[in-house]
PDB file of C-alpha atoms and ligand atoms in Angstrom:
ATOM      1  CA  MET A   1       0.000   0.000   0.000  1.00 54.00           C
ATOM      2  CA  VAL A   2       1.141   3.557  -0.679  1.00 60.00           C
ATOM      3  CA  PHE A   3       2.343   5.457   2.422  1.00 60.00           C
ATOM      4  CA  GLN A   4      -0.203   8.264   2.999  1.00 66.00           C
ATOM      5  CA  PRO A   5       0.229   9.987   6.364  1.00 66.00           C
ATOM      6  CA  GLN A   6      -2.231  12.730   7.311  1.00 80.00           C
ATOM      7  CA  ARG A   7      -1.056  16.154   6.285  1.00 85.00           C
ATOM      8  CA  LYS A   8      -2.249  19.637   7.065  1.00 93.00           C
ATOM      9  CA  ILE A   9      -1.499  22.757   5.077  1.00 96.00           C
ATOM     10  CA  LEU A  10       0.880  25.106   6.890  1.00 97.00           C
ATOM     11  CA  ILE A  11       1.939  27.582   4.181  1.00 98.00           C
ATOM     12  CA  SER A  12      -0.066  27.978   0.982  1.00 98.00           C
ATOM     13  CA  ARG A  13       1.434  28.460  -2.472  1.00 98.00           C
ATOM     14  CA  GLY A  14       0.119  32.071  -2.428  1.00 98.00           C
ATOM     15  CA  GLU A  15       1.925  32.837   0.831  1.00 98.00           C
ATOM     16  CA  ILE A  16       5.075  31.197  -0.531  1.00 98.00           C
ATOM     17  CA  ALA A  17       4.903  33.306  -3.699  1.00 98.00           C
ATOM     18  CA  LYS A  18       4.565  36.500  -1.641  1.00 98.00           C
ATOM     19  CA  ALA A  19       7.538  35.546   0.530  1.00 98.00           C
ATOM     20  CA  VAL A  20       9.637  34.761  -2.552  1.00 98.00           C
ATOM     21  CA  ASP A  21       8.763  38.205  -3.985  1.00 98.00           C
ATOM     22  CA  ARG A  22       9.740  39.903  -0.741  1.00 98.00           C
ATOM     23  CA  LEU A  23      13.034  37.992  -0.420  1.00 98.00           C
ATOM     24  CA  ALA A  24      13.870  38.654  -4.059  1.00 98.00           C
ATOM     25  CA  SER A  25      13.387  42.398  -3.649  1.00 98.00           C
ATOM     26  CA  GLU A  26      15.592  42.458  -0.525  1.00 98.00           C
ATOM     27  CA  ILE A  27      18.307  40.462  -2.304  1.00 98.00           C
ATOM     28  CA  LYS A  28      18.042  42.530  -5.498  1.00 98.00           C
ATOM     29  CA  ARG A  29      18.447  45.742  -3.502  1.00 97.00           C
ATOM     30  CA  ASP A  30      21.493  44.431  -1.577  1.00 98.00           C
ATOM     31  CA  TYR A  31      23.321  42.950  -4.589  1.00 98.00           C
ATOM     32  CA  GLN A  32      22.897  45.846  -7.054  1.00 97.00           C
ATOM     33  CA  GLY A  33      25.999  46.071  -9.263  1.00 96.00           C
ATOM     34  CA  LYS A  34      27.220  42.639  -8.140  1.00 97.00           C
ATOM     35  CA  GLN A  35      27.249  39.211  -9.744  1.00 98.00           C
ATOM     36  CA  PRO A  36      26.367  36.954  -6.843  1.00 98.00           C
ATOM     37  CA  LEU A  37      26.936  33.224  -6.802  1.00 98.00           C
ATOM     38  CA  LEU A  38      23.930  31.460  -5.314  1.00 98.00           C
ATOM     39  CA  ILE A  39      24.688  28.076  -3.775  1.00 98.00           C
ATOM     40  CA  GLY A  40      21.684  25.849  -3.228  1.00 97.00           C
ATOM     41  CA  ILE A  41      21.730  22.939  -0.823  1.00 96.00           C
ATOM     42  CA  LEU A  42      20.290  19.881  -2.553  1.00 95.00           C
ATOM     43  CA  LYS A  43      17.869  18.499  -2.752  1.00 94.00           C
ATOM     44  CA  GLY A  44      15.445  20.493  -0.592  1.00 96.00           C
ATOM     45  CA  SER A  45      16.192  23.969  -1.970  1.00 97.00           C
ATOM     46  CA  PHE A  46      15.718  23.275  -5.674  1.00 98.00           C
ATOM     47  CA  VAL A  47      12.115  24.481  -6.037  1.00 98.00           C
ATOM     48  CA  PHE A  48      12.734  27.568  -3.896  1.00 98.00           C
ATOM     49  CA  MET A  49      15.943  28.326  -5.829  1.00 98.00           C
ATOM     50  CA  ALA A  50      14.119  28.019  -9.163  1.00 98.00           C
ATOM     51  CA  ASP A  51      11.401  30.472  -8.096  1.00 98.00           C
ATOM     52  CA  LEU A  52      13.793  32.888  -6.388  1.00 98.00           C
ATOM     53  CA  ILE A  53      16.298  33.317  -9.248  1.00 98.00           C
ATOM     54  CA  ARG A  54      13.546  34.122 -11.718  1.00 97.00           C
ATOM     55  CA  GLN A  55      12.556  37.145  -9.581  1.00 97.00           C
ATOM     56  CA  LEU A  56      16.086  38.441  -9.053  1.00 97.00           C
ATOM     57  CA  ASP A  57      16.973  40.173 -12.305  1.00 93.00           C
ATOM     58  CA  LEU A  58      20.697  40.156 -11.402  1.00 97.00           C
ATOM     59  CA  PRO A  59      23.584  38.707 -13.460  1.00 97.00           C
ATOM     60  CA  LEU A  60      23.896  35.860 -10.985  1.00 98.00           C
ATOM     61  CA  GLU A  61      25.441  32.428 -11.325  1.00 97.00           C
ATOM     62  CA  LEU A  62      24.469  29.371  -9.385  1.00 96.00           C
ATOM     63  CA  ASP A  63      25.797  26.095  -8.141  1.00 97.00           C
ATOM     64  CA  PHE A  64      24.579  23.353  -5.855  1.00 96.00           C
ATOM     65  CA  VAL A  65      26.097  21.255  -3.123  1.00 96.00           C
ATOM     66  CA  ARG A  66      24.586  18.098  -1.822  1.00 95.00           C
ATOM     67  CA  LEU A  67      24.870  17.533   1.906  1.00 90.00           C
ATOM     68  CA  SER A  68      23.295  14.914   4.042  1.00 78.00           C
ATOM     69  CA  SER A  69      22.853  14.463   7.739  1.00 71.00           C
ATOM     70  CA  TYR A  70      19.511  12.727   7.738  1.00 57.00           C
ATOM     71  CA  GLY A  71      19.292   9.473   5.826  1.00 54.00           C
ATOM     72  CA  ALA A  72      15.726   8.301   6.204  1.00 53.00           C
ATOM     73  CA  ALA A  73      15.320   9.547   9.778  1.00 58.00           C
ATOM     74  CA  ARG A  74      13.427  12.675  10.792  1.00 61.00           C
ATOM     75  CA  GLU A  75      16.066  13.724  13.330  1.00 61.00           C
ATOM     76  CA  SER A  76      19.439  15.127  12.289  1.00 64.00           C
ATOM     77  CA  SER A  77      22.233  12.649  12.934  1.00 65.00           C
ATOM     78  CA  GLY A  78      24.394  15.651  13.853  1.00 71.00           C
ATOM     79  CA  LYS A  79      27.039  14.576  11.330  1.00 80.00           C
ATOM     80  CA  VAL A  80      27.091  16.307   7.975  1.00 88.00           C
ATOM     81  CA  ARG A  81      28.453  14.584   4.882  1.00 84.00           C
ATOM     82  CA  ILE A  82      29.305  16.274   1.590  1.00 88.00           C
ATOM     83  CA  ILE A  83      27.837  14.078  -1.104  1.00 90.00           C
ATOM     84  CA  GLN A  84      28.532  16.501  -3.945  1.00 88.00           C
ATOM     85  CA  GLY A  85      30.867  19.471  -3.483  1.00 86.00           C
ATOM     86  CA  LEU A  86      31.192  22.769  -5.353  1.00 90.00           C
ATOM     87  CA  ASN A  87      32.212  23.029  -8.992  1.00 86.00           C
ATOM     88  CA  THR A  88      32.666  26.819  -8.929  1.00 90.00           C
ATOM     89  CA  PRO A  89      35.628  28.644  -7.305  1.00 94.00           C
ATOM     90  CA  ILE A  90      34.259  31.068  -4.712  1.00 97.00           C
ATOM     91  CA  LYS A  91      37.331  33.111  -3.753  1.00 97.00           C
ATOM     92  CA  ASP A  92      36.375  36.829  -3.937  1.00 97.00           C
ATOM     93  CA  ARG A  93      32.814  36.002  -4.997  1.00 98.00           C
ATOM     94  CA  ASP A  94      29.652  37.331  -3.337  1.00 98.00           C
ATOM     95  CA  VAL A  95      28.171  34.056  -2.175  1.00 98.00           C
ATOM     96  CA  LEU A  96      24.563  33.592  -1.097  1.00 98.00           C
ATOM     97  CA  VAL A  97      23.617  30.184   0.303  1.00 98.00           C
ATOM     98  CA  VAL A  98      20.029  29.112  -0.360  1.00 98.00           C
ATOM     99  CA  GLU A  99      18.528  26.593   2.048  1.00 98.00           C
ATOM    100  CA  ASP A 100      15.052  25.111   2.520  1.00 98.00           C
ATOM    101  CA  ILE A 101      15.032  24.702   6.305  1.00 97.00           C
ATOM    102  CA  VAL A 102      17.247  25.713   9.186  1.00 97.00           C
ATOM    103  CA  ASP A 103      16.379  23.161  11.855  1.00 95.00           C
ATOM    104  CA  THR A 104      19.181  22.412  14.335  1.00 94.00           C
ATOM    105  CA  GLY A 105      21.388  24.717  12.247  1.00 95.00           C
ATOM    106  CA  ILE A 106      24.090  22.053  12.035  1.00 93.00           C
ATOM    107  CA  THR A 107      23.929  21.587   8.254  1.00 93.00           C
ATOM    108  CA  THR A 108      23.929  25.290   7.487  1.00 95.00           C
ATOM    109  CA  SER A 109      26.686  26.240   9.898  1.00 94.00           C
ATOM    110  CA  PHE A 110      28.823  23.367   8.579  1.00 93.00           C
ATOM    111  CA  LEU A 111      28.405  24.639   5.016  1.00 95.00           C
ATOM    112  CA  LEU A 112      29.026  28.279   5.965  1.00 96.00           C
ATOM    113  CA  ASP A 113      32.285  27.288   7.729  1.00 94.00           C
ATOM    114  CA  TYR A 114      33.335  25.198   4.730  1.00 94.00           C
ATOM    115  CA  LEU A 115      32.673  28.125   2.362  1.00 96.00           C
ATOM    116  CA  ARG A 116      34.216  30.796   4.607  1.00 97.00           C
ATOM    117  CA  LYS A 117      37.565  28.972   4.456  1.00 95.00           C
ATOM    118  CA  ARG A 118      37.569  29.507   0.696  1.00 96.00           C
ATOM    119  CA  LYS A 119      37.617  33.308   1.199  1.00 98.00           C
ATOM    120  CA  PRO A 120      34.543  34.624  -0.596  1.00 98.00           C
ATOM    121  CA  ALA A 121      34.182  38.433  -0.803  1.00 98.00           C
ATOM    122  CA  SER A 122      30.925  38.079   1.145  1.00 98.00           C
ATOM    123  CA  LEU A 123      28.868  35.190   2.478  1.00 98.00           C
ATOM    124  CA  LYS A 124      25.178  35.351   3.352  1.00 98.00           C
ATOM    125  CA  LEU A 125      22.337  32.965   3.990  1.00 98.00           C
ATOM    126  CA  CYS A 126      18.821  32.900   2.578  1.00 98.00           C
ATOM    127  CA  ALA A 127      16.478  30.329   4.117  1.00 98.00           C
ATOM    128  CA  LEU A 128      12.884  29.657   3.172  1.00 98.00           C
ATOM    129  CA  THR A 129      11.998  28.421   6.671  1.00 98.00           C
ATOM    130  CA  ASP A 130      13.519  28.459  10.133  1.00 98.00           C
ATOM    131  CA  LYS A 131      12.627  26.482  13.264  1.00 97.00           C
ATOM    132  CA  PRO A 132      14.251  28.678  15.947  1.00 96.00           C
ATOM    133  CA  SER A 133      13.086  26.460  18.807  1.00 95.00           C
ATOM    134  CA  ARG A 134      15.207  23.611  17.400  1.00 94.00           C
ATOM    135  CA  HIS A 135      18.536  25.407  16.952  1.00 95.00           C
ATOM    136  CA  LYS A 136      21.499  23.633  18.520  1.00 94.00           C
ATOM    137  CA  VAL A 137      24.152  25.911  17.041  1.00 94.00           C
ATOM    138  CA  PRO A 138      23.845  29.650  16.353  1.00 94.00           C
ATOM    139  CA  VAL A 139      23.019  30.549  12.739  1.00 95.00           C
ATOM    140  CA  SER A 140      22.263  34.012  11.519  1.00 95.00           C
ATOM    141  CA  ILE A 141      19.864  34.133   8.600  1.00 98.00           C
ATOM    142  CA  ASP A 142      20.184  37.201   6.386  1.00 98.00           C
ATOM    143  CA  TYR A 143      17.018  36.591   4.352  1.00 98.00           C
ATOM    144  CA  LEU A 144      14.211  34.527   5.886  1.00 98.00           C
ATOM    145  CA  GLY A 145      10.886  33.446   4.394  1.00 98.00           C
ATOM    146  CA  PHE A 146       9.011  31.955   7.353  1.00 98.00           C
ATOM    147  CA  THR A 147       9.491  31.028  10.976  1.00 98.00           C
ATOM    148  CA  VAL A 148       7.844  27.625  11.467  1.00 98.00           C
ATOM    149  CA  PRO A 149       6.929  25.653  14.595  1.00 96.00           C
ATOM    150  CA  ASP A 150       8.737  22.511  15.713  1.00 95.00           C
ATOM    151  CA  GLU A 151       6.888  20.214  13.327  1.00 95.00           C
ATOM    152  CA  PHE A 152       8.004  18.113  10.401  1.00 95.00           C
ATOM    153  CA  ILE A 153       7.169  19.844   7.124  1.00 97.00           C
ATOM    154  CA  VAL A 154       7.013  18.670   3.507  1.00 97.00           C
ATOM    155  CA  GLY A 155       6.233  20.053   0.060  1.00 97.00           C
ATOM    156  CA  TYR A 156       7.662  22.779  -2.203  1.00 98.00           C
ATOM    157  CA  GLY A 157      10.843  20.715  -2.644  1.00 98.00           C
ATOM    158  CA  ILE A 158      10.994  19.526   0.975  1.00 97.00           C
ATOM    159  CA  ASP A 159      10.737  15.803   1.572  1.00 95.00           C
ATOM    160  CA  CYS A 160      10.075  13.105   4.084  1.00 93.00           C
ATOM    161  CA  ASP A 161      12.217  10.154   3.031  1.00 91.00           C
ATOM    162  CA  GLU A 162      12.157  11.443  -0.586  1.00 93.00           C
ATOM    163  CA  LYS A 163       8.352  11.727  -0.686  1.00 94.00           C
ATOM    164  CA  PHE A 164       6.164  14.854  -1.127  1.00 95.00           C
ATOM    165  CA  ARG A 165       8.728  17.130  -2.805  1.00 97.00           C
ATOM    166  CA  TYR A 166       6.288  17.752  -5.674  1.00 97.00           C
ATOM    167  CA  LEU A 167       3.539  19.350  -3.560  1.00 96.00           C
ATOM    168  CA  PRO A 168       3.093  23.066  -4.404  1.00 97.00           C
ATOM    169  CA  ASP A 169       2.187  24.056  -0.821  1.00 97.00           C
ATOM    170  CA  ILE A 170       3.958  23.328   2.480  1.00 97.00           C
ATOM    171  CA  TYR A 171       2.295  20.829   4.826  1.00 97.00           C
ATOM    172  CA  THR A 172       2.925  19.438   8.289  1.00 96.00           C
ATOM    173  CA  LEU A 173       2.905  15.666   8.578  1.00 91.00           C
ATOM    174  CA  GLU A 174       0.992  13.943  11.332  1.00 82.00           C
ATOM    175  CA  ASP A 175       1.649  10.292  11.994  1.00 68.00           C
TER     176      ASP A 175
HETATM  177  P1  IMP B 201      19.686  20.899  10.375  1.00 86.96           P
HETATM  178  O1  IMP B 201      21.095  20.486  10.096  1.00 86.96           O
HETATM  179  O2  IMP B 201      19.129  20.189  11.572  1.00 86.96           O
HETATM  180  O3  IMP B 201      19.483  22.391  10.470  1.00 86.96           O
HETATM  181  O4  IMP B 201      18.793  20.350   9.223  1.00 86.96           O
HETATM  182  C1  IMP B 201      18.776  20.905   8.028  1.00 86.96           C
HETATM  183  C2  IMP B 201      18.203  19.977   6.991  1.00 86.96           C
HETATM  184  O5  IMP B 201      17.379  18.944   7.551  1.00 86.96           O
HETATM  185  C3  IMP B 201      17.298  20.770   6.108  1.00 86.96           C
HETATM  186  O6  IMP B 201      18.025  21.286   5.044  1.00 86.96           O
HETATM  187  C4  IMP B 201      16.313  19.738   5.660  1.00 86.96           C
HETATM  188  O7  IMP B 201      16.790  19.097   4.497  1.00 86.96           O
HETATM  189  C5  IMP B 201      16.239  18.745   6.774  1.00 86.96           C
HETATM  190  N1  IMP B 201      15.043  19.006   7.597  1.00 86.96           N
HETATM  191  C6  IMP B 201      14.971  19.640   8.784  1.00 86.96           C
HETATM  192  N2  IMP B 201      13.705  19.747   9.214  1.00 86.96           N
HETATM  193  C7  IMP B 201      12.947  19.178   8.254  1.00 86.96           C
HETATM  194  C8  IMP B 201      11.524  19.029   8.074  1.00 86.96           C
HETATM  195  O8  IMP B 201      10.680  19.456   8.880  1.00 86.96           O
HETATM  196  N3  IMP B 201      11.139  18.423   6.916  1.00 86.96           N
HETATM  197  C9  IMP B 201      12.020  17.959   5.991  1.00 86.96           C
HETATM  198  N4  IMP B 201      13.343  18.106   6.101  1.00 86.96           N
HETATM  199  C10 IMP B 201      13.804  18.703   7.220  1.00 86.96           C
HETATM  200 MG1   MG B 202      18.154  20.262   3.181  1.00 86.96          MG
END
């Protein structure tokens, strides 16, 4: 039988679109005259990244890294692995990391440390969602879409064990 847990809408596609517009105008304003390099964390950020870049109207470039700390579990293992690293040199570039969720903050702070060592001209973070009550390490988010409660969310690129990424809205899962 197909796995169908109960789900409840948390953030609608309309609210997401408004947040993407707002984030894009903040980013556009701050990066005027620059050619930022956006680095998306796969796989969760790919839908957000696709919507965001099409609102930016900047001569940006992009790359992706694939990190994993989760496997099939819903709790972070606390250990981050690089599954696919960067293909673009970032020294002296204006780098903006694009993430789907900051949960414990471990994944994001690991990536920011990894990138900082490569001496970018600037390094900032844009996250679609943040669960501040779950942070285990400090992370400062420069551009934030939504603060979300301590619940497991899916949709708009975000998965539960690879399921539900295709949903256009964001849902909480209840099991
Ligand atoms: P962190 O290292 O605990 O901050 O976790 C970050 C990553 O865990 C995110 O990029 C997500 O891929 C994943 N994650 C955290 N919370 C959720 C959730 O509610 N739904 C799906 N994935 C999540
Ligand atoms: Mg992720």
